[in-house]
Short mmCIF file of C-alpha atoms in Angstrom, two decimals:
data_model
loop_
_atom_site.label_atom_id
_atom_site.label_comp_id
_atom_site.label_asym_id
_atom_site.label_seq_id
_atom_site.Cartn_x
_atom_site.Cartn_y
_atom_site.Cartn_z
CA MET A 409 93.55 116.05 67.94
CA LEU A 410 92.72 114.40 64.82
CA ASP A 411 91.57 111.11 66.68
CA ILE A 412 89.14 113.08 69.02
CA SER A 413 87.68 114.89 65.98
CA LYS A 414 86.96 111.64 64.30
CA ILE A 415 85.52 109.78 67.51
CA GLU A 416 83.38 112.82 67.89
CA ALA A 417 82.20 112.86 64.62
CA GLY A 418 81.69 109.15 64.65
CA GLN A 419 84.29 108.99 61.85
CA LEU A 420 86.55 106.57 63.80
CA GLU A 421 86.35 103.25 62.39
CA LEU A 422 88.17 100.07 64.20
CA VAL A 423 89.53 97.82 62.15
CA LEU A 424 88.59 94.38 63.98
CA GLU A 425 90.84 91.65 63.22
CA GLU A 426 92.57 88.59 64.94
CA TYR A 427 95.46 89.81 67.28
CA SER A 428 98.01 88.60 69.96
CA PHE A 429 97.48 90.55 73.19
CA GLN A 430 100.49 89.01 74.42
CA GLU A 431 102.33 90.51 71.40
CA THR A 432 100.81 93.72 71.79
CA VAL A 433 102.13 93.94 74.97
CA HIS A 434 105.26 92.92 74.63
CA THR A 435 105.80 95.28 71.27
CA VAL A 436 104.68 98.50 73.56
CA VAL A 437 106.65 97.81 76.54
CA SER A 438 109.65 97.08 74.43
CA SER A 439 109.24 100.51 72.68
CA LEU A 440 108.98 102.30 76.15
CA GLU A 441 111.34 100.16 77.98
CA PRO A 442 114.27 102.98 76.97
CA LEU A 443 112.28 105.79 78.52
CA ALA A 444 111.79 103.70 82.16
CA THR A 445 115.58 102.68 82.13
CA GLU A 446 116.42 106.36 81.35
CA LYS A 447 114.43 107.04 84.55
CA GLU A 448 116.16 104.07 86.44
CA LEU A 449 112.55 102.54 86.86
CA ASP A 450 111.77 99.03 86.73
CA LEU A 451 109.36 98.33 83.83
CA LYS A 452 107.69 94.94 84.49
CA THR A 453 104.77 92.77 82.83
CA ARG A 454 103.06 89.97 84.57
CA ILE A 455 100.89 87.90 81.71
CA ALA A 456 98.62 85.47 82.54
CA GLN A 457 99.38 82.19 80.91
CA ARG A 458 97.92 80.61 77.69
CA LEU A 459 96.35 84.24 77.02
CA PRO A 460 93.87 83.91 74.24
CA ASN A 461 94.08 85.96 70.97
CA GLY A 462 91.76 88.55 70.63
CA LYS A 463 89.78 90.41 68.03
CA GLY A 464 89.68 94.20 68.05
CA ASP A 465 91.56 96.98 66.70
CA GLN A 466 95.17 95.99 67.47
CA GLN A 467 96.81 99.33 66.68
CA ARG A 468 94.02 101.39 68.79
CA ILE A 469 94.82 98.84 71.85
CA ALA A 470 98.46 99.71 71.67
CA GLN A 471 97.57 103.05 71.18
CA VAL A 472 95.66 103.02 74.75
CA LEU A 473 98.79 100.69 76.40
CA VAL A 474 101.34 103.29 75.05
CA ASN A 475 99.27 106.32 76.73
CA LEU A 476 98.64 104.65 80.27
CA ILE A 477 102.35 103.12 79.99
CA GLY A 478 104.01 106.47 79.04
CA ASN A 479 102.01 108.72 81.34
CA ALA A 480 103.13 106.42 84.37
CA ILE A 481 106.91 106.45 83.34
CA LYS A 482 106.41 110.34 82.78
CA PHE A 483 105.17 110.82 86.19
CA THR A 484 107.08 108.49 88.25
CA GLU A 485 110.20 109.48 89.62
CA GLN A 486 111.31 106.26 91.47
CA GLY A 487 110.21 102.63 91.58
CA GLY A 488 108.63 101.39 88.80
CA ILE A 489 105.39 100.25 86.60
CA LEU A 490 103.60 97.07 86.35
CA VAL A 491 101.70 96.02 83.38
CA ASP A 492 99.48 93.11 84.49
CA ILE A 493 97.46 91.31 81.95
CA ALA A 494 94.65 88.80 82.63
CA THR A 495 91.32 87.51 81.69
CA SER A 496 87.93 87.61 83.65
CA ASP A 497 84.45 86.77 82.29
CA GLY A 498 85.31 86.94 78.63
CA ARG A 499 87.09 90.28 78.91
CA PHE A 500 90.86 91.15 79.24
CA LEU A 501 91.66 92.76 82.14
CA VAL A 502 94.36 95.23 82.04
CA LYS A 503 96.37 96.99 85.00
CA VAL A 504 99.05 99.66 84.77
CA SER A 505 100.13 100.42 87.97
CA ASP A 506 102.74 102.79 89.07
CA THR A 507 104.73 104.34 92.03
CA GLY A 508 104.31 107.82 90.99
CA PRO A 509 102.72 110.73 93.28
CA GLY A 510 98.92 109.40 92.82
CA LEU A 511 95.77 111.50 92.52
CA SER A 512 93.33 112.99 94.85
CA ASP A 513 89.70 112.23 94.63
CA LEU A 514 88.80 115.45 92.72
CA GLU A 515 91.49 114.73 89.97
CA LYS A 516 90.19 111.21 89.71
CA ASP A 517 86.85 112.70 88.63
CA TYR A 518 88.41 114.47 85.76
CA ILE A 519 91.13 112.73 84.81
CA PHE A 520 89.72 111.26 81.60
CA SER A 521 87.85 114.71 80.33
CA GLU A 522 89.64 116.29 77.27
CA PHE A 523 92.31 118.73 77.90
CA TYR A 524 92.59 118.12 81.55
CA GLN A 525 95.91 118.24 83.38
CA VAL A 526 96.54 117.06 87.05
CA ASP A 527 99.08 119.63 87.64
CA ARG A 528 99.50 122.16 85.39
CA LYS A 529 103.08 123.22 86.31
CA SER A 530 104.21 119.41 86.51
CA THR A 531 102.47 118.68 83.26
CA ARG A 532 104.06 121.58 81.60
CA ALA A 533 107.67 120.51 82.67
CA LYS A 534 107.02 117.22 81.45
CA GLY A 535 104.94 117.84 78.34
CA GLY A 536 101.56 116.69 77.16
CA SER A 537 98.28 118.05 75.84
CA GLY A 538 95.74 116.62 78.36
CA LEU A 539 94.07 114.41 75.39
CA GLY A 540 95.89 110.96 75.90
CA LEU A 541 93.20 109.63 78.70
CA SER A 542 90.39 111.08 76.85
CA ILE A 543 91.20 109.16 73.87
CA ALA A 544 91.98 106.06 75.36
CA LYS A 545 88.77 106.35 77.42
CA ARG A 546 86.84 106.78 73.73
CA ILE A 547 88.69 103.86 72.37
CA VAL A 548 88.01 101.74 75.04
CA ALA A 549 84.47 102.23 74.64
CA LEU A 550 84.32 101.85 70.77
CA HIS A 551 85.47 98.02 71.80
CA GLY A 552 82.71 97.85 74.25
CA GLY A 553 85.20 98.01 77.36
CA ALA A 554 85.69 100.22 80.35
CA ILE A 555 88.36 102.40 81.92
CA TRP A 556 88.92 103.69 85.41
CA VAL A 557 91.64 104.73 87.91
CA GLU A 558 92.09 103.40 91.58
CA SER A 559 94.76 105.84 93.45
CA VAL A 560 95.86 107.22 96.73
CA PRO A 561 97.97 110.47 96.97
CA GLY A 562 101.71 109.58 97.57
CA LYS A 563 101.05 105.86 96.82
CA GLY A 564 100.59 105.63 93.05
CA SER A 565 97.88 104.97 90.70
CA THR A 566 96.38 101.69 88.85
CA PHE A 567 94.75 102.79 85.59
CA ILE A 568 92.34 99.63 84.63
CA PHE A 569 90.82 98.79 81.63
CA THR A 570 88.68 95.89 80.28
CA LEU A 571 87.82 94.80 76.64
CA PRO A 572 86.20 91.99 75.34
CA ILE A 573 88.27 89.36 74.05
CA ARG A 574 86.11 89.12 70.85
CA VAL A 575 84.87 92.27 69.58
CA GLU A 576 82.32 91.66 66.89
CA LYS A 577 81.07 95.10 66.27
CA GLN A 578 82.26 98.54 66.84
CA GLU A 579 80.06 100.35 69.89
CA LYS A 580 78.59 103.84 69.04
CA PRO A 581 80.70 106.67 70.81
CA GLU A 582 79.13 108.10 73.95
#
């Protein structure tokens, strides 16, 4: 809630510094691996060779990754999650794919809205406030990036975001 309030008030300040995207992903995946293992899910990464160092708010980028990977683990009952990191046109390209239940077109339209929960019954059972994806979207936007989802009901979801490799100034909130 505090993050949303700060973002809306224009008070969330990114701490722009040099960081290793590869190390950030490794740290986040290592911290979430026990949750995947507990559910007998495969959690894999595919990271491009020679991934450049970035400039941005490493802590906030890790927060986005924790949210996306954590949600994938939470809503996937069998199969696994793949975190795919590459670069394209001066941007990091991040994909978090799962073998979960997928999303309908209507759900995809609202998934990044504050307090939106896909299946209230399922979410109540699994926990969550419906704020994580909204916060992730805003953090990505503050970096000058974009986030979206591709999904087919019954076939899983892929959450994708892009970030400039080098963020020189914080973007204004929407």
